[in-house]
PDB file of C-alpha atoms in Angstrom:
ATOM      1  CA  THR A  24     -56.394  20.112  46.299  1.00 45.00           C
ATOM      2  CA  ARG A  25     -54.197  19.320  49.293  1.00 52.00           C
ATOM      3  CA  LYS A  26     -52.643  22.697  50.030  1.00 55.00           C
ATOM      4  CA  GLY A  27     -49.930  21.330  52.322  1.00 65.00           C
ATOM      5  CA  ASP A  28     -48.515  19.014  49.659  1.00 91.00           C
ATOM      6  CA  LEU A  29     -45.529  20.129  47.633  1.00 91.00           C
ATOM      7  CA  SER A  30     -47.180  19.206  44.335  1.00 95.00           C
ATOM      8  CA  ALA A  31     -50.218  21.353  45.150  1.00 94.00           C
ATOM      9  CA  LEU A  32     -48.053  24.275  46.261  1.00 94.00           C
ATOM     10  CA  ARG A  33     -45.942  24.092  43.127  1.00 95.00           C
ATOM     11  CA  GLN A  34     -49.054  23.947  40.974  1.00 96.00           C
ATOM     12  CA  GLU A  35     -50.417  27.026  42.744  1.00 95.00           C
ATOM     13  CA  GLY A  36     -47.154  28.843  42.076  1.00 95.00           C
ATOM     14  CA  LEU A  37     -47.159  27.780  38.432  1.00 97.00           C
ATOM     15  CA  SER A  38     -50.729  28.934  37.902  1.00 96.00           C
ATOM     16  CA  SER A  39     -50.339  32.304  39.641  1.00 96.00           C
ATOM     17  CA  ALA A  40     -46.915  33.265  38.246  1.00 96.00           C
ATOM     18  CA  GLY A  41     -46.987  36.423  36.140  1.00 95.00           C
ATOM     19  CA  GLY A  42     -44.104  35.610  33.802  1.00 94.00           C
ATOM     20  CA  SER A  43     -43.840  33.254  30.855  1.00 96.00           C
ATOM     21  CA  ILE A  44     -40.909  31.366  32.418  1.00 97.00           C
ATOM     22  CA  VAL A  45     -41.347  29.840  35.894  1.00 98.00           C
ATOM     23  CA  SER A  46     -38.400  28.523  37.910  1.00 97.00           C
ATOM     24  CA  PHE A  47     -38.589  26.105  40.819  1.00 97.00           C
ATOM     25  CA  ILE A  48     -35.645  25.802  43.188  1.00 95.00           C
ATOM     26  CA  ASP A  49     -35.331  24.364  46.700  1.00 91.00           C
ATOM     27  CA  ASP A  50     -34.763  26.359  49.868  1.00 88.00           C
ATOM     28  CA  ASP A  51     -31.379  24.670  50.400  1.00 89.00           C
ATOM     29  CA  VAL A  52     -29.713  25.812  47.181  1.00 93.00           C
ATOM     30  CA  TYR A  53     -27.374  28.682  46.375  1.00 93.00           C
ATOM     31  CA  CYS A  54     -27.748  30.336  42.983  1.00 95.00           C
ATOM     32  CA  PRO A  55     -24.505  31.990  41.873  1.00 95.00           C
ATOM     33  CA  PRO A  56     -24.514  35.346  40.084  1.00 94.00           C
ATOM     34  CA  GLY A  57     -25.692  34.970  36.511  1.00 94.00           C
ATOM     35  CA  TRP A  58     -27.999  32.002  37.159  1.00 96.00           C
ATOM     36  CA  THR A  59     -31.156  33.898  36.164  1.00 96.00           C
ATOM     37  CA  GLN A  60     -29.502  35.231  33.024  1.00 96.00           C
ATOM     38  CA  GLY A  61     -28.337  31.718  32.157  1.00 96.00           C
ATOM     39  CA  VAL A  62     -31.886  30.386  32.426  1.00 97.00           C
ATOM     40  CA  TYR A  63     -33.226  33.199  30.253  1.00 95.00           C
ATOM     41  CA  GLN A  64     -30.562  32.666  27.585  1.00 95.00           C
ATOM     42  CA  SER A  65     -31.256  28.932  27.511  1.00 95.00           C
ATOM     43  CA  PHE A  66     -34.932  29.471  26.729  1.00 96.00           C
ATOM     44  CA  ARG A  67     -33.976  31.504  23.694  1.00 92.00           C
ATOM     45  CA  GLN A  68     -33.039  28.183  22.066  1.00 90.00           C
ATOM     46  CA  GLY A  69     -36.712  27.272  21.750  1.00 91.00           C
ATOM     47  CA  VAL A  70     -36.969  24.722  24.567  1.00 96.00           C
ATOM     48  CA  VAL A  71     -39.890  24.128  26.963  1.00 97.00           C
ATOM     49  CA  GLY A  72     -37.768  23.333  30.016  1.00 98.00           C
ATOM     50  CA  VAL A  73     -34.275  24.030  31.313  1.00 98.00           C
ATOM     51  CA  SER A  74     -32.106  22.601  34.065  1.00 97.00           C
ATOM     52  CA  GLY A  75     -28.447  22.677  35.031  1.00 97.00           C
ATOM     53  CA  PRO A  76     -25.851  21.322  37.458  1.00 96.00           C
ATOM     54  CA  THR A  77     -26.984  20.877  41.067  1.00 94.00           C
ATOM     55  CA  THR A  78     -23.550  20.511  42.611  1.00 92.00           C
ATOM     56  CA  ILE A  79     -23.421  18.872  46.033  1.00 87.00           C
ATOM     57  CA  THR A  80     -20.033  19.588  47.583  1.00 81.00           C
ATOM     58  CA  GLU A  81     -18.285  17.064  49.822  1.00 75.00           C
ATOM     59  CA  GLU A  82     -19.429  18.941  52.929  1.00 77.00           C
ATOM     60  CA  PHE A  83     -23.087  18.124  52.211  1.00 73.00           C
ATOM     61  CA  ARG A  84     -22.884  14.739  50.458  1.00 75.00           C
ATOM     62  CA  SER A  85     -23.298  12.809  53.723  1.00 75.00           C
ATOM     63  CA  ASN A  86     -26.817  14.301  54.024  1.00 71.00           C
ATOM     64  CA  ARG A  87     -27.906  12.092  51.122  1.00 75.00           C
ATOM     65  CA  ASP A  88     -28.003   8.356  51.812  1.00 76.00           C
ATOM     66  CA  LEU A  89     -27.033   7.434  48.262  1.00 77.00           C
ATOM     67  CA  PHE A  90     -23.764   9.362  48.648  1.00 77.00           C
ATOM     68  CA  LYS A  91     -23.261   8.605  52.332  1.00 79.00           C
ATOM     69  CA  PHE A  92     -23.302   4.838  51.818  1.00 80.00           C
ATOM     70  CA  LYS A  93     -20.741   4.385  49.078  1.00 84.00           C
ATOM     71  CA  TRP A  94     -21.468   0.668  48.589  1.00 85.00           C
ATOM     72  CA  ALA A  95     -25.064   1.607  47.768  1.00 86.00           C
ATOM     73  CA  LYS A  96     -23.904   4.203  45.240  1.00 85.00           C
ATOM     74  CA  ARG A  97     -21.616   1.695  43.526  1.00 88.00           C
ATOM     75  CA  LEU A  98     -24.447  -0.847  43.299  1.00 89.00           C
ATOM     76  CA  TYR A  99     -26.862   1.815  42.048  1.00 91.00           C
ATOM     77  CA  ASP A 100     -24.499   2.995  39.324  1.00 90.00           C
ATOM     78  CA  LEU A 101     -23.479  -0.460  38.148  1.00 90.00           C
ATOM     79  CA  TRP A 102     -26.790  -2.322  38.189  1.00 92.00           C
ATOM     80  CA  PHE A 103     -29.456   0.332  37.666  1.00 93.00           C
ATOM     81  CA  LEU A 104     -27.640   2.908  35.537  1.00 92.00           C
ATOM     82  CA  GLY A 105     -25.314   0.702  33.549  1.00 85.00           C
ATOM     83  CA  GLY A 106     -22.329   2.974  34.057  1.00 74.00           C
ATOM     84  CA  LYS A 107     -24.109   6.129  32.812  1.00 81.00           C
ATOM     85  CA  ALA A 108     -24.313   7.856  36.201  1.00 79.00           C
ATOM     86  CA  SER A 109     -22.138  10.765  35.074  1.00 86.00           C
ATOM     87  CA  VAL A 110     -24.667  11.914  32.455  1.00 91.00           C
ATOM     88  CA  PRO A 111     -27.302  14.153  34.108  1.00 95.00           C
ATOM     89  CA  GLY A 112     -31.034  14.142  33.544  1.00 95.00           C
ATOM     90  CA  GLN A 113     -31.397  10.571  32.287  1.00 95.00           C
ATOM     91  CA  LEU A 114     -33.792   7.805  33.358  1.00 95.00           C
ATOM     92  CA  SER A 115     -32.661   4.213  32.984  1.00 95.00           C
ATOM     93  CA  GLU A 116     -34.928   1.453  31.695  1.00 94.00           C
ATOM     94  CA  CYS A 117     -36.042   0.703  35.271  1.00 96.00           C
ATOM     95  CA  GLY A 118     -36.775   4.372  35.984  1.00 96.00           C
ATOM     96  CA  ALA A 119     -33.664   5.129  38.031  1.00 96.00           C
ATOM     97  CA  PRO A 120     -32.465   8.736  37.643  1.00 95.00           C
ATOM     98  CA  THR A 121     -28.814   9.502  37.031  1.00 94.00           C
ATOM     99  CA  THR A 122     -26.880  11.580  39.566  1.00 90.00           C
ATOM    100  CA  GLY A 123     -24.426  13.325  37.258  1.00 90.00           C
ATOM    101  CA  SER A 124     -25.832  16.792  37.916  1.00 93.00           C
ATOM    102  CA  ASN A 125     -24.623  16.543  41.533  1.00 90.00           C
ATOM    103  CA  ASP A 126     -20.965  16.144  40.559  1.00 90.00           C
ATOM    104  CA  ASP A 127     -18.705  19.168  40.740  1.00 88.00           C
ATOM    105  CA  GLN A 128     -17.130  18.176  37.410  1.00 88.00           C
ATOM    106  CA  CYS A 129     -20.395  17.944  35.470  1.00 90.00           C
ATOM    107  CA  THR A 130     -19.784  19.432  32.027  1.00 92.00           C
ATOM    108  CA  TYR A 131     -22.718  17.957  30.082  1.00 94.00           C
ATOM    109  CA  GLU A 132     -24.597  20.214  27.684  1.00 95.00           C
ATOM    110  CA  GLY A 133     -27.636  19.087  25.749  1.00 95.00           C
ATOM    111  CA  GLU A 134     -31.009  17.389  25.836  1.00 96.00           C
ATOM    112  CA  VAL A 135     -32.216  15.459  28.891  1.00 96.00           C
ATOM    113  CA  HIS A 136     -35.120  13.187  29.828  1.00 95.00           C
ATOM    114  CA  TYR A 137     -36.126  15.211  32.885  1.00 96.00           C
ATOM    115  CA  LEU A 138     -35.339  18.386  34.837  1.00 97.00           C
ATOM    116  CA  GLU A 139     -33.614  18.390  38.214  1.00 96.00           C
ATOM    117  CA  ALA A 140     -36.214  18.841  40.971  1.00 94.00           C
ATOM    118  CA  CYS A 141     -34.269  21.572  42.795  1.00 93.00           C
ATOM    119  CA  ASN A 142     -33.316  23.426  39.608  1.00 97.00           C
ATOM    120  CA  MET A 143     -36.065  23.361  37.023  1.00 97.00           C
ATOM    121  CA  SER A 144     -37.400  26.143  34.858  1.00 98.00           C
ATOM    122  CA  VAL A 145     -40.380  25.650  32.567  1.00 98.00           C
ATOM    123  CA  TRP A 146     -42.322  27.495  29.908  1.00 97.00           C
ATOM    124  CA  LYS A 147     -45.489  28.306  31.823  1.00 97.00           C
ATOM    125  CA  GLU A 148     -47.941  27.906  28.954  1.00 97.00           C
ATOM    126  CA  ALA A 149     -46.578  24.491  27.992  1.00 97.00           C
ATOM    127  CA  ALA A 150     -46.489  23.273  31.608  1.00 98.00           C
ATOM    128  CA  LEU A 151     -50.106  24.251  32.194  1.00 98.00           C
ATOM    129  CA  ASP A 152     -51.106  22.766  28.848  1.00 97.00           C
ATOM    130  CA  VAL A 153     -49.918  19.297  29.938  1.00 97.00           C
ATOM    131  CA  GLY A 154     -51.665  19.584  33.302  1.00 97.00           C
ATOM    132  CA  GLY A 155     -48.871  20.916  35.491  1.00 97.00           C
ATOM    133  CA  PHE A 156     -47.913  19.120  38.695  1.00 97.00           C
ATOM    134  CA  ASP A 157     -50.065  16.059  39.403  1.00 96.00           C
ATOM    135  CA  ASN A 158     -51.724  16.123  42.820  1.00 94.00           C
ATOM    136  CA  HIS A 159     -51.601  12.318  43.000  1.00 95.00           C
ATOM    137  CA  TYR A 160     -48.115  12.926  44.425  1.00 96.00           C
ATOM    138  CA  TYR A 161     -48.720  13.945  48.007  1.00 93.00           C
ATOM    139  CA  SER A 162     -46.944  15.175  51.153  1.00 91.00           C
ATOM    140  CA  THR A 163     -43.304  15.789  50.101  1.00 89.00           C
ATOM    141  CA  SER A 164     -44.470  14.775  46.593  1.00 93.00           C
ATOM    142  CA  GLU A 165     -41.262  13.190  45.328  1.00 93.00           C
ATOM    143  CA  TRP A 166     -41.352  12.410  41.603  1.00 96.00           C
ATOM    144  CA  CYS A 167     -43.962  15.082  40.775  1.00 97.00           C
ATOM    145  CA  GLU A 168     -41.238  17.189  39.150  1.00 97.00           C
ATOM    146  CA  VAL A 169     -39.909  14.352  37.009  1.00 97.00           C
ATOM    147  CA  ASP A 170     -43.491  13.478  36.085  1.00 98.00           C
ATOM    148  CA  LEU A 171     -44.113  17.019  34.820  1.00 98.00           C
ATOM    149  CA  ALA A 172     -40.846  17.013  32.882  1.00 97.00           C
ATOM    150  CA  LEU A 173     -41.770  13.785  31.096  1.00 97.00           C
ATOM    151  CA  LYS A 174     -45.155  15.245  30.166  1.00 97.00           C
ATOM    152  CA  LEU A 175     -43.458  18.415  28.919  1.00 97.00           C
ATOM    153  CA  LYS A 176     -41.371  16.410  26.461  1.00 95.00           C
ATOM    154  CA  SER A 177     -44.514  16.019  24.373  1.00 94.00           C
ATOM    155  CA  ARG A 178     -44.355  19.788  23.772  1.00 95.00           C
ATOM    156  CA  GLY A 179     -40.668  20.203  23.020  1.00 96.00           C
ATOM    157  CA  ARG A 180     -37.092  19.788  24.208  1.00 96.00           C
ATOM    158  CA  LEU A 181     -35.720  19.817  27.735  1.00 98.00           C
ATOM    159  CA  ASN A 182     -32.150  21.100  27.881  1.00 97.00           C
ATOM    160  CA  PHE A 183     -29.328  21.020  30.426  1.00 97.00           C
ATOM    161  CA  HIS A 184     -26.818  23.872  30.496  1.00 96.00           C
ATOM    162  CA  GLY A 185     -23.828  24.652  32.699  1.00 94.00           C
ATOM    163  CA  ARG A 186     -24.776  28.325  32.775  1.00 95.00           C
ATOM    164  CA  CYS A 187     -27.920  27.309  34.716  1.00 96.00           C
ATOM    165  CA  GLY A 188     -25.929  25.588  37.468  1.00 96.00           C
ATOM    166  CA  LEU A 189     -26.395  26.081  41.195  1.00 96.00           C
ATOM    167  CA  TYR A 190     -25.156  24.532  44.436  1.00 93.00           C
ATOM    168  CA  HIS A 191     -27.401  22.126  46.307  1.00 92.00           C
ATOM    169  CA  ARG A 192     -26.832  21.906  50.050  1.00 87.00           C
ATOM    170  CA  PRO A 193     -29.152  19.094  51.190  1.00 80.00           C
ATOM    171  CA  SER A 194     -30.562  20.043  54.551  1.00 69.00           C
ATOM    172  CA  LYS A 195     -31.887  17.944  57.426  1.00 64.00           C
ATOM    173  CA  ALA A 196     -34.106  20.799  58.577  1.00 62.00           C
ATOM    174  CA  GLY A 197     -37.523  21.953  57.392  1.00 57.00           C
ATOM    175  CA  VAL A 198     -39.354  19.473  55.176  1.00 56.00           C
ATOM    176  CA  TYR A 199     -36.707  16.796  55.820  1.00 53.00           C
ATOM    177  CA  ARG A 200     -38.571  15.499  58.876  1.00 57.00           C
ATOM    178  CA  HIS A 201     -41.464  14.512  56.603  1.00 55.00           C
ATOM    179  CA  ARG A 202     -39.084  12.436  54.487  1.00 58.00           C
ATOM    180  CA  LEU A 203     -38.525  10.162  57.487  1.00 60.00           C
ATOM    181  CA  SER A 204     -42.088   8.890  57.047  1.00 66.00           C
ATOM    182  CA  THR A 205     -41.818   6.284  54.310  1.00 81.00           C
ATOM    183  CA  LYS A 206     -45.433   5.526  53.344  1.00 89.00           C
ATOM    184  CA  HIS A 207     -46.106   8.600  51.232  1.00 90.00           C
ATOM    185  CA  ARG A 208     -42.670   8.355  49.628  1.00 91.00           C
ATOM    186  CA  TRP A 209     -43.292   4.745  48.650  1.00 94.00           C
ATOM    187  CA  ASP A 210     -46.761   5.625  47.327  1.00 95.00           C
ATOM    188  CA  ASN A 211     -45.308   8.439  45.202  1.00 96.00           C
ATOM    189  CA  PHE A 212     -42.545   6.198  43.887  1.00 96.00           C
ATOM    190  CA  ARG A 213     -44.974   3.427  42.921  1.00 97.00           C
ATOM    191  CA  PHE A 214     -47.366   5.848  41.233  1.00 97.00           C
ATOM    192  CA  PHE A 215     -44.560   7.272  39.103  1.00 98.00           C
ATOM    193  CA  GLN A 216     -43.197   3.854  38.229  1.00 98.00           C
ATOM    194  CA  ASP A 217     -46.571   2.448  37.232  1.00 97.00           C
ATOM    195  CA  ARG A 218     -47.240   5.464  35.023  1.00 97.00           C
ATOM    196  CA  TRP A 219     -43.915   5.729  33.248  1.00 97.00           C
ATOM    197  CA  VAL A 220     -41.815   2.563  33.600  1.00 97.00           C
ATOM    198  CA  ARG A 221     -42.384  -0.779  31.911  1.00 97.00           C
ATOM    199  CA  ARG A 222     -42.434  -3.836  34.153  1.00 97.00           C
ATOM    200  CA  SER A 223     -39.261  -5.915  34.105  1.00 97.00           C
ATOM    201  CA  PHE A 224     -36.997  -7.931  36.361  1.00 96.00           C
ATOM    202  CA  LYS A 225     -34.670  -4.964  36.720  1.00 95.00           C
ATOM    203  CA  ARG A 226     -37.582  -2.737  37.719  1.00 97.00           C
ATOM    204  CA  LEU A 227     -38.461  -5.274  40.429  1.00 97.00           C
ATOM    205  CA  THR A 228     -34.908  -5.211  41.795  1.00 96.00           C
ATOM    206  CA  TYR A 229     -34.995  -1.402  41.749  1.00 95.00           C
ATOM    207  CA  TRP A 230     -38.169  -1.460  43.844  1.00 96.00           C
ATOM    208  CA  ILE A 231     -36.441  -3.741  46.354  1.00 95.00           C
ATOM    209  CA  PHE A 232     -33.414  -1.433  46.442  1.00 91.00           C
ATOM    210  CA  ILE A 233     -35.570   1.658  47.046  1.00 90.00           C
ATOM    211  CA  TRP A 234     -37.609  -0.056  49.756  1.00 89.00           C
TER     212      TRP A 234
END
């Protein structure tokens, strides 16, 4: 196990947690009052995973390339998401995730394909039962969270609720410097795609876009 990798650290936290519900949030988020209660109430609906809005306000949107370069966002929404960008927690046929959870007007409530990486809560027993976080994802380990969520769907529903919302303030400090190294990020992306996404022309164009 590579202890410095995010996937390994998250797996260690999942395994050692004392409660039946385990939440994973990033160090650049703000959880408003009532967030914990919202997560708890959501699990009472018999789900195995819960997520909610991850609002990125205008002040912080320039810290994410997809929002900073508006032409790229328009292309992403039109070609890879087919106009469904406003619905959170969905993966398109080429494996592109929607960005609706980041919008300050996100009002969606219901089932999702995956849980937001910076705002995901899981039923510990079910998460461990499907193997937890896969250590094939290394360094900053992008996609390990989505990978776990997709595995969890074999055990039950994943839900998205407004009462579980928080504010994401993408930072350029801390782990961000490791994101500037592209090799591990490309490796993680390819591993996820090969595991979960069927080959197609649109998948090929998505790979080109990401690269």
